[in-house]
Amino acid sequence: MQKYVCEICGYVYDPAEGDPDGGIAAGTKFEDIPEDWVCPVCGAGKDSFVPEG
Amino acid sequence: MRPVEIKDGIFWLGAVDWNRRDFHGYSKAHKGTTYNNFLIVDEKVTLIDTVDERFWGTLQCNIAQVLGDRKIDYVVANHLEPDHSGCLPKVVEKYRPEKIFTSPMGQKAMKAHFKYTDWPVEVVPTGTNIEIGKRTLSFLETRMLHWPDSMLTYCPQDKIVFTNDAFGQNWATSERWADEVNRTRLEELMANYYANIVLPYSPVVLKTLATIKEMALDIEIICPDHGLLFRGEDCAWAMETYQAYAEQKPKNKAVIVYDTMWHSTEKMAEAVASGLADEGVSVRLMCMKNNHHSDVMAEVFDAAAVIVGSPTHNNGILPLMADMLTYMKGLRPQNKIGSAVGSFGWSGECTKILTKWLEDMNMEVVEPIKNQYVPDHEVLGKCYEQGKAIAAAIKAKL
């Protein structure tokens, strides 16, 4: 599954791990994350993420 | 330096670090620095930020000079980097504040840094207002300006904003106000600070400045946590300057940064510089043996073009250039033209490696030049023409 990188702080969202602290279960595709989710490192919105690679 | 009352009941405390040269382990502070923190004497005595741990003695002394035996009620932590929060555990222990205000990310950072279990931390997301007596303090999160925890504190009654690292400059002085010092030097040091610390987060700077405008904050005093403070018309000047920095509009300027073994790459770099200068471009020729990467970056950040030079060494580039390029890429300079020169003995990978770095920084690349052994008249002529070609690319961009 495609990983996504936060353009502000460099955090990488890995769907295999999800973001358990942010309420996102492992295995959740980036596209399926709710729009109000924020980067666990810097708090940037979903729109600050770009596909990795 | 003793406390200075910057507005009725609001004091600069801070510590002047005259001997600081290594700033945060990666940047040079040639003129030292200050750690500014502030004390607001109201019904609730409020301390805004602390100082580097080494100045705990100075901080206690300054607090005592303003407060005597009166206690500190509130502490605001705008940023958790150790030069501003270094004395926080000692402040908590000695003064036992009723509350510590910090951003949501600040709380996370505070836990990670200080492993506290029983501090009276209260999270203040953007838009939170607290009353401290005659005054209100409002908070605005500025995530990644320049850490996730960063926030601003604004007091509407005094029209004063505490901006933490934003608008900072590394300059140890006895003066406290920007209007008391040489403006050219101030701007140079402010640019140096921006280029080395804030630059990657320029989009956040633009967003924050826009938010300040939208909120129509009336600002008469700007208090950064390093260097001189701004008052009156200087507040607009500081914000306009930051707006220009963040927009990263290139100037008619080129930086040639290089390292050299037997001066062949250096000769090529000098020829490129001549070509640029003859076309009216202001050029900085900077050898990595004589310039720290943070000083190079202070020149790169407003230049239209960056030309990198290195000979091939052990199938790679010289280590000081690898240092420079790693550092530069991390700071994410935008809107640049790039090019490369390099000499080689036998394998000649230098310009290919240098060009890859330029491409990775999204630079518009002008064809590099490499040369085996010592450049002759013809090669130096090509380098001179390369300088002219880069100058033409700069003119097209300005």
XYZ file of N, CA, C and O in Angstrom, chain A residues 7-9 38-44, chain B residues 105 108 143-144 148 200-201 203-204 332:
80
model
N 4.612 16.900 4.090
C 5.549 17.848 3.477
C 6.091 18.857 4.482
O 7.079 19.528 4.228
N 5.426 18.997 5.615
C 5.867 19.981 6.605
C 6.988 19.422 7.473
O 8.019 20.042 7.637
N 6.791 18.206 8.019
C 7.776 17.717 8.983
C 8.495 16.442 8.546
O 9.448 16.023 9.190
N -4.968 14.548 11.714
C -3.787 15.416 11.551
C -2.506 14.615 11.744
O -2.500 13.567 12.390
N -1.443 15.122 11.169
C -0.117 14.502 11.284
C 0.246 14.335 12.756
O 0.190 15.303 13.520
N 0.595 13.101 13.188
C 0.895 12.881 14.616
C 2.156 13.606 15.085
O 2.356 13.779 16.283
N 3.017 14.032 14.162
C 4.240 14.723 14.567
C 4.026 16.229 14.642
O 4.328 16.872 15.638
N 3.490 16.822 13.561
C 3.459 18.283 13.533
C 2.057 18.858 13.474
O 1.895 20.076 13.491
N 1.060 17.994 13.390
C -0.302 18.502 13.429
C -0.811 19.048 12.105
O -1.894 19.621 12.056
N -0.038 18.884 11.027
C -0.500 19.382 9.723
C -1.704 18.559 9.257
O -1.860 17.395 9.628
N 0.956 20.183 21.102
C 2.212 19.503 20.771
C 3.274 19.807 21.832
O 4.181 19.012 22.054
N 3.163 17.235 24.534
C 3.853 16.005 24.145
C 5.362 16.167 24.288
O 6.061 15.306 24.821
N 2.632 25.543 14.537
C 3.304 24.252 14.368
C 4.316 24.299 13.241
O 4.014 24.780 12.158
N 5.501 23.795 13.529
C 6.640 23.784 12.602
C 7.165 25.186 12.289
O 7.825 25.400 11.285
N 7.167 21.326 16.205
C 5.718 21.078 16.288
C 5.041 21.811 17.450
O 3.880 22.166 17.382
N 13.153 26.020 5.983
C 12.331 24.913 5.481
C 10.852 25.096 5.760
O 10.020 24.485 5.109
N 10.545 25.928 6.729
C 9.140 26.093 7.130
C 8.545 27.394 6.597
O 7.574 27.923 7.155
N 6.544 27.944 4.137
C 5.087 27.935 3.928
C 4.316 28.210 5.222
O 3.267 28.846 5.197
N 4.859 27.734 6.342
C 4.197 27.969 7.630
C 4.298 29.445 8.020
O 3.373 30.019 8.611
N 15.756 23.061 2.352
C 14.776 23.183 1.258
C 14.712 24.553 0.586
O 13.644 25.189 0.541
